[in-house]
């Protein structure tokens, strides 16, 4: 069987067209060549912000609305039935972790390898201690070293699958959709650690992380279509919204902090 073609997506698309492309993509995920040109070739396009800030905000607003009015209530109801409580303390939000650390680490762990599968073979295991120990000085230095190593590897071999044996390349492209959705489900499942459980039925667990599942699909689409830099930026903007809202409520609404 022949490999799925690597499609190319134009950079300038209306938001409505992007929604249509997103829907088609999650039904049949396929790799894509990153649009645009710039210094450093593929390295530049992958790490540079390949989308306008206004478009990032539009995607974040869409995800906020869907999660708030559709998937969020389902997750809250499931948490109530399951007796699960969230670990987040609204009065002590680690905003630097949520806005800077988590988007960078999680995107490199779960979605960077979608277009760079060879690098994922060493990068994902290498990031395990960074994920387990969280934001510290030594994990920050380790993360910086891994990022520099990844960029250096891209400069040496700019094409995502260049150098792969043809059989392995075709095999990966054939099963790209499975890899994409497994990465998204794993990303959602990791967020179950945000909850404290008490005799929770297993069948309710997926409902608790429906918002993260949808967000992971959008971030995966953004990573493949616009590059890892765009995915990290969207992740940061998405996380910043609820944090800013909670901060505003705690600051301006009387009695909210008590």
mmCIF file of C-alpha atoms in Angstrom:
data_model
loop_
_atom_site.group_PDB
_atom_site.id
_atom_site.type_symbol
_atom_site.label_atom_id
_atom_site.label_comp_id
_atom_site.label_asym_id
_atom_site.label_seq_id
_atom_site.Cartn_x
_atom_site.Cartn_y
_atom_site.Cartn_z
ATOM 1 C CA UNK A 1 0.000 0.000 0.000
ATOM 2 C CA UNK A 2 1.342 3.432 -0.855
ATOM 3 C CA UNK A 3 2.017 5.983 1.869
ATOM 4 C CA UNK A 4 -0.386 8.812 2.486
ATOM 5 C CA UNK A 5 0.779 12.001 0.753
ATOM 6 C CA UNK A 6 2.222 14.804 2.822
ATOM 7 C CA UNK A 7 -0.099 17.691 2.052
ATOM 8 C CA UNK A 8 0.659 21.386 2.169
ATOM 9 C CA UNK A 9 -1.627 23.941 3.778
ATOM 10 C CA UNK A 10 -1.659 27.628 2.803
ATOM 11 C CA UNK A 11 -0.822 29.993 5.628
ATOM 12 C CA UNK A 12 -3.506 32.596 4.858
ATOM 13 C CA UNK A 13 -6.887 31.000 5.467
ATOM 14 C CA UNK A 14 -10.103 32.393 6.839
ATOM 15 C CA UNK A 15 -11.023 31.154 10.282
ATOM 16 C CA UNK A 16 -14.060 29.398 8.866
ATOM 17 C CA UNK A 17 -11.832 27.573 6.391
ATOM 18 C CA UNK A 18 -9.503 26.564 9.212
ATOM 19 C CA UNK A 19 -12.434 25.082 11.107
ATOM 20 C CA UNK A 20 -13.378 23.023 8.059
ATOM 21 C CA UNK A 21 -9.760 21.920 7.673
ATOM 22 C CA UNK A 22 -9.585 21.043 11.371
ATOM 23 C CA UNK A 23 -12.698 18.877 11.121
ATOM 24 C CA UNK A 24 -11.352 17.065 8.076
ATOM 25 C CA UNK A 25 -7.963 16.658 9.707
ATOM 26 C CA UNK A 26 -9.170 15.015 12.918
ATOM 27 C CA UNK A 27 -11.256 12.597 10.866
ATOM 28 C CA UNK A 28 -8.228 11.640 8.788
ATOM 29 C CA UNK A 29 -4.984 13.089 10.190
ATOM 30 C CA UNK A 30 -2.164 13.496 7.696
ATOM 31 C CA UNK A 31 1.213 15.237 7.942
ATOM 32 C CA UNK A 32 1.612 18.594 6.221
ATOM 33 C CA UNK A 33 4.416 20.744 4.930
ATOM 34 C CA UNK A 34 4.654 23.947 6.914
ATOM 35 C CA UNK A 35 3.753 27.067 4.903
ATOM 36 C CA UNK A 36 5.998 30.066 4.430
ATOM 37 C CA UNK A 37 9.688 30.616 4.046
ATOM 38 C CA UNK A 38 12.356 32.106 6.250
ATOM 39 C CA UNK A 39 15.922 31.866 7.542
ATOM 40 C CA UNK A 40 16.793 28.364 8.629
ATOM 41 C CA UNK A 41 14.276 26.677 6.324
ATOM 42 C CA UNK A 42 12.230 24.048 8.109
ATOM 43 C CA UNK A 43 13.760 24.904 11.476
ATOM 44 C CA UNK A 44 12.539 28.480 11.230
ATOM 45 C CA UNK A 45 9.062 27.506 10.092
ATOM 46 C CA UNK A 46 8.675 24.876 12.804
ATOM 47 C CA UNK A 47 9.681 26.954 15.809
ATOM 48 C CA UNK A 48 8.599 30.400 14.658
ATOM 49 C CA UNK A 49 5.049 31.599 15.315
ATOM 50 C CA UNK A 50 3.376 30.533 12.081
ATOM 51 C CA UNK A 51 0.021 32.154 12.840
ATOM 52 C CA UNK A 52 -1.206 35.671 13.566
ATOM 53 C CA UNK A 53 -1.903 36.560 17.239
ATOM 54 C CA UNK A 54 -5.508 37.385 16.391
ATOM 55 C CA UNK A 55 -6.012 33.921 14.947
ATOM 56 C CA UNK A 56 -4.497 32.343 18.061
ATOM 57 C CA UNK A 57 -6.965 34.298 20.170
ATOM 58 C CA UNK A 58 -9.837 33.169 17.939
ATOM 59 C CA UNK A 59 -8.899 29.521 18.435
ATOM 60 C CA UNK A 60 -8.477 30.004 22.173
ATOM 61 C CA UNK A 61 -11.868 31.749 22.391
ATOM 62 C CA UNK A 62 -13.524 28.883 20.517
ATOM 63 C CA UNK A 63 -11.967 26.309 22.849
ATOM 64 C CA UNK A 64 -12.937 28.321 25.934
ATOM 65 C CA UNK A 65 -16.553 28.553 24.760
ATOM 66 C CA UNK A 66 -16.889 24.869 23.842
ATOM 67 C CA UNK A 67 -15.252 23.753 27.080
ATOM 68 C CA UNK A 68 -17.233 26.199 29.221
ATOM 69 C CA UNK A 69 -20.676 25.574 27.763
ATOM 70 C CA UNK A 70 -20.471 21.986 26.470
ATOM 71 C CA UNK A 71 -17.664 19.746 27.679
ATOM 72 C CA UNK A 72 -16.977 21.538 30.968
ATOM 73 C CA UNK A 73 -20.445 20.887 32.442
ATOM 74 C CA UNK A 74 -20.153 17.218 31.471
ATOM 75 C CA UNK A 75 -16.783 16.994 33.226
ATOM 76 C CA UNK A 76 -18.148 18.740 36.331
ATOM 77 C CA UNK A 77 -21.173 16.424 36.462
ATOM 78 C CA UNK A 78 -18.917 13.394 36.042
ATOM 79 C CA UNK A 79 -16.654 14.636 38.832
ATOM 80 C CA UNK A 80 -19.674 15.002 41.092
ATOM 81 C CA UNK A 81 -20.875 11.485 40.358
ATOM 82 C CA UNK A 82 -17.375 10.096 40.768
ATOM 83 C CA UNK A 83 -16.616 11.918 43.988
ATOM 84 C CA UNK A 84 -13.529 13.470 42.386
ATOM 85 C CA UNK A 85 -12.227 16.879 43.401
ATOM 86 C CA UNK A 86 -9.809 19.136 41.551
ATOM 87 C CA UNK A 87 -6.381 19.779 43.041
ATOM 88 C CA UNK A 88 -6.262 23.387 41.833
ATOM 89 C CA UNK A 89 -6.430 25.989 44.594
ATOM 90 C CA UNK A 90 -7.914 29.192 43.075
ATOM 91 C CA UNK A 91 -6.141 31.297 45.697
ATOM 92 C CA UNK A 92 -2.729 29.871 44.804
ATOM 93 C CA UNK A 93 -2.515 29.427 41.048
ATOM 94 C CA UNK A 94 0.941 28.572 39.653
ATOM 95 C CA UNK A 95 0.498 30.934 36.735
ATOM 96 C CA UNK A 96 4.100 30.796 35.531
ATOM 97 C CA UNK A 97 3.875 27.012 35.378
ATOM 98 C CA UNK A 98 0.532 27.078 33.565
ATOM 99 C CA UNK A 99 1.404 29.781 31.032
ATOM 100 C CA UNK A 100 5.080 29.113 30.317
ATOM 101 C CA UNK A 101 6.295 25.772 31.628
ATOM 102 C CA UNK A 102 3.348 23.490 30.870
ATOM 103 C CA UNK A 103 2.795 24.626 27.249
ATOM 104 C CA UNK A 104 6.476 24.252 26.407
ATOM 105 C CA UNK A 105 7.005 20.879 28.094
ATOM 106 C CA UNK A 106 3.702 19.299 27.093
ATOM 107 C CA UNK A 107 3.896 20.357 23.458
ATOM 108 C CA UNK A 108 7.454 19.070 23.128
ATOM 109 C CA UNK A 109 6.460 15.814 24.813
ATOM 110 C CA UNK A 110 3.137 15.037 23.170
ATOM 111 C CA UNK A 111 3.134 16.815 19.804
ATOM 112 C CA UNK A 112 6.605 17.804 18.682
ATOM 113 C CA UNK A 113 7.318 14.266 17.485
ATOM 114 C CA UNK A 114 4.277 14.180 15.200
ATOM 115 C CA UNK A 115 6.335 15.783 12.464
ATOM 116 C CA UNK A 116 9.703 14.731 13.890
ATOM 117 C CA UNK A 117 9.244 11.026 14.736
ATOM 118 C CA UNK A 118 12.956 10.251 14.737
ATOM 119 C CA UNK A 119 13.617 12.918 17.350
ATOM 120 C CA UNK A 120 10.662 11.703 19.394
ATOM 121 C CA UNK A 121 12.425 8.386 19.903
ATOM 122 C CA UNK A 122 14.993 10.086 22.164
ATOM 123 C CA UNK A 123 13.255 13.336 23.129
ATOM 124 C CA UNK A 124 10.141 11.836 24.750
ATOM 125 C CA UNK A 125 12.088 9.517 27.110
ATOM 126 C CA UNK A 126 14.547 12.332 27.855
ATOM 127 C CA UNK A 127 11.701 14.635 28.928
ATOM 128 C CA UNK A 128 10.346 12.194 31.520
ATOM 129 C CA UNK A 129 12.409 13.600 34.433
ATOM 130 C CA UNK A 130 11.474 17.140 33.364
ATOM 131 C CA UNK A 131 7.798 16.194 33.559
ATOM 132 C CA UNK A 132 8.050 14.242 36.818
ATOM 133 C CA UNK A 133 10.040 16.833 38.790
ATOM 134 C CA UNK A 134 8.373 19.902 37.312
ATOM 135 C CA UNK A 135 9.761 23.427 37.101
ATOM 136 C CA UNK A 136 13.097 23.567 38.911
ATOM 137 C CA UNK A 137 16.446 25.083 38.046
ATOM 138 C CA UNK A 138 17.997 21.798 36.995
ATOM 139 C CA UNK A 139 14.962 20.659 35.002
ATOM 140 C CA UNK A 140 14.861 24.049 33.279
ATOM 141 C CA UNK A 141 18.502 23.684 32.268
ATOM 142 C CA UNK A 142 17.811 20.142 31.115
ATOM 143 C CA UNK A 143 14.845 21.308 29.041
ATOM 144 C CA UNK A 144 16.928 24.095 27.479
ATOM 145 C CA UNK A 145 19.628 21.576 26.581
ATOM 146 C CA UNK A 146 17.074 19.270 24.940
ATOM 147 C CA UNK A 147 15.608 22.162 22.936
ATOM 148 C CA UNK A 148 19.030 23.202 21.688
ATOM 149 C CA UNK A 149 19.815 19.609 20.772
ATOM 150 C CA UNK A 150 16.520 19.297 18.886
ATOM 151 C CA UNK A 151 17.197 22.508 16.951
ATOM 152 C CA UNK A 152 20.736 21.396 16.177
ATOM 153 C CA UNK A 153 19.414 18.089 14.872
ATOM 154 C CA UNK A 154 16.916 19.924 12.656
ATOM 155 C CA UNK A 155 19.624 22.162 11.224
ATOM 156 C CA UNK A 156 21.602 19.083 10.262
ATOM 157 C CA UNK A 157 18.566 17.327 8.783
ATOM 158 C CA UNK A 158 15.876 19.854 7.903
ATOM 159 C CA UNK A 159 13.263 17.531 6.382
ATOM 160 C CA UNK A 160 10.965 15.875 8.987
ATOM 161 C CA UNK A 161 11.404 12.316 7.680
ATOM 162 C CA UNK A 162 14.616 12.699 5.705
ATOM 163 C CA UNK A 163 17.068 9.878 6.239
ATOM 164 C CA UNK A 164 14.446 7.322 7.223
ATOM 165 C CA UNK A 165 14.427 4.014 5.490
ATOM 166 C CA UNK A 166 11.639 4.159 2.902
ATOM 167 C CA UNK A 167 9.787 1.230 4.469
ATOM 168 C CA UNK A 168 9.713 2.864 7.905
ATOM 169 C CA UNK A 169 8.692 6.213 6.450
ATOM 170 C CA UNK A 170 5.778 4.663 4.594
ATOM 171 C CA UNK A 171 4.788 2.695 7.687
ATOM 172 C CA UNK A 172 4.730 5.856 9.828
ATOM 173 C CA UNK A 173 2.743 7.829 7.284
ATOM 174 C CA UNK A 174 0.268 4.968 6.954
ATOM 175 C CA UNK A 175 -0.349 4.933 10.710
ATOM 176 C CA UNK A 176 -0.001 8.675 11.313
ATOM 177 C CA UNK A 177 -3.673 9.022 12.258
ATOM 178 C CA UNK A 178 -3.347 6.370 14.945
ATOM 179 C CA UNK A 179 -0.232 8.048 16.347
ATOM 180 C CA UNK A 180 -1.971 11.427 16.373
ATOM 181 C CA UNK A 181 -5.046 10.227 18.260
ATOM 182 C CA UNK A 182 -3.023 8.137 20.718
ATOM 183 C CA UNK A 183 -0.898 11.193 21.517
ATOM 184 C CA UNK A 184 -4.071 13.231 22.065
ATOM 185 C CA UNK A 185 -5.635 10.613 24.335
ATOM 186 C CA UNK A 186 -2.406 10.301 26.316
ATOM 187 C CA UNK A 187 -2.286 14.083 26.742
ATOM 188 C CA UNK A 188 -5.840 14.044 28.092
ATOM 189 C CA UNK A 189 -5.199 11.061 30.366
ATOM 190 C CA UNK A 190 -2.189 12.737 31.972
ATOM 191 C CA UNK A 191 -4.518 15.479 33.230
ATOM 192 C CA UNK A 192 -6.347 12.956 35.383
ATOM 193 C CA UNK A 193 -3.528 13.687 37.834
ATOM 194 C CA UNK A 194 -5.236 17.035 38.444
ATOM 195 C CA UNK A 195 -7.979 15.236 40.376
ATOM 196 C CA UNK A 196 -8.237 13.556 43.759
ATOM 197 C CA UNK A 197 -10.282 10.369 43.464
ATOM 198 C CA UNK A 198 -12.414 8.475 45.919
ATOM 199 C CA UNK A 199 -13.773 5.152 44.627
ATOM 200 C CA UNK A 200 -14.280 6.574 41.154
ATOM 201 C CA UNK A 201 -15.723 4.177 38.534
ATOM 202 C CA UNK A 202 -13.292 3.704 35.662
ATOM 203 C CA UNK A 203 -15.898 4.434 33.033
ATOM 204 C CA UNK A 204 -16.285 7.988 34.346
ATOM 205 C CA UNK A 205 -12.595 8.847 34.028
ATOM 206 C CA UNK A 206 -12.671 9.811 30.307
ATOM 207 C CA UNK A 207 -15.487 12.276 30.981
ATOM 208 C CA UNK A 208 -13.327 14.176 33.470
ATOM 209 C CA UNK A 209 -10.810 15.133 30.807
ATOM 210 C CA UNK A 210 -13.079 15.819 27.829
ATOM 211 C CA UNK A 211 -11.942 19.486 27.733
ATOM 212 C CA UNK A 212 -8.289 18.407 27.577
ATOM 213 C CA UNK A 213 -9.107 15.905 24.839
ATOM 214 C CA UNK A 214 -10.713 18.564 22.623
ATOM 215 C CA UNK A 215 -7.928 21.018 23.379
ATOM 216 C CA UNK A 216 -5.365 18.354 22.495
ATOM 217 C CA UNK A 217 -7.017 17.805 19.122
ATOM 218 C CA UNK A 218 -6.820 21.523 18.340
ATOM 219 C CA UNK A 219 -3.226 21.766 19.541
ATOM 220 C CA UNK A 220 -2.286 18.736 17.454
ATOM 221 C CA UNK A 221 -3.865 20.267 14.368
ATOM 222 C CA UNK A 222 -2.040 23.541 15.053
ATOM 223 C CA UNK A 223 1.263 21.712 15.505
ATOM 224 C CA UNK A 224 0.969 19.840 12.209
ATOM 225 C CA UNK A 225 -0.434 22.724 10.169
ATOM 226 C CA UNK A 226 1.484 25.686 11.648
ATOM 227 C CA UNK A 227 4.458 24.294 13.566
ATOM 228 C CA UNK A 228 5.460 23.617 17.140
ATOM 229 C CA UNK A 229 5.893 27.323 17.910
ATOM 230 C CA UNK A 230 2.245 27.998 17.074
ATOM 231 C CA UNK A 231 1.084 25.034 19.170
ATOM 232 C CA UNK A 232 3.073 26.233 22.192
ATOM 233 C CA UNK A 233 1.679 29.755 21.772
ATOM 234 C CA UNK A 234 -1.933 28.553 21.505
ATOM 235 C CA UNK A 235 -1.447 26.340 24.557
ATOM 236 C CA UNK A 236 -0.107 29.317 26.519
ATOM 237 C CA UNK A 237 -2.967 31.597 25.457
ATOM 238 C CA UNK A 238 -5.530 28.915 26.256
ATOM 239 C CA UNK A 239 -4.115 28.381 29.758
ATOM 240 C CA UNK A 240 -3.827 32.113 30.390
ATOM 241 C CA UNK A 241 -7.529 32.826 29.859
ATOM 242 C CA UNK A 242 -8.966 30.985 32.890
ATOM 243 C CA UNK A 243 -6.080 32.135 35.068
ATOM 244 C CA UNK A 244 -6.680 35.798 34.209
ATOM 245 C CA UNK A 245 -10.409 35.311 34.817
ATOM 246 C CA UNK A 246 -9.852 33.702 38.219
ATOM 247 C CA UNK A 247 -7.360 36.424 39.155
ATOM 248 C CA UNK A 248 -9.848 39.131 38.182
ATOM 249 C CA UNK A 249 -12.635 37.490 40.190
ATOM 250 C CA UNK A 250 -10.402 37.080 43.232
ATOM 251 C CA UNK A 251 -9.267 40.680 42.995
ATOM 252 C CA UNK A 252 -12.462 42.537 42.136
ATOM 253 C CA UNK A 253 -15.374 40.439 43.388
ATOM 254 C CA UNK A 254 -15.983 41.033 47.118
ATOM 255 C CA UNK A 255 -15.706 37.881 49.214
ATOM 256 C CA UNK A 256 -14.431 35.710 46.358
ATOM 257 C CA UNK A 257 -11.094 35.101 48.073
ATOM 258 C CA UNK A 258 -12.627 33.908 51.315
#
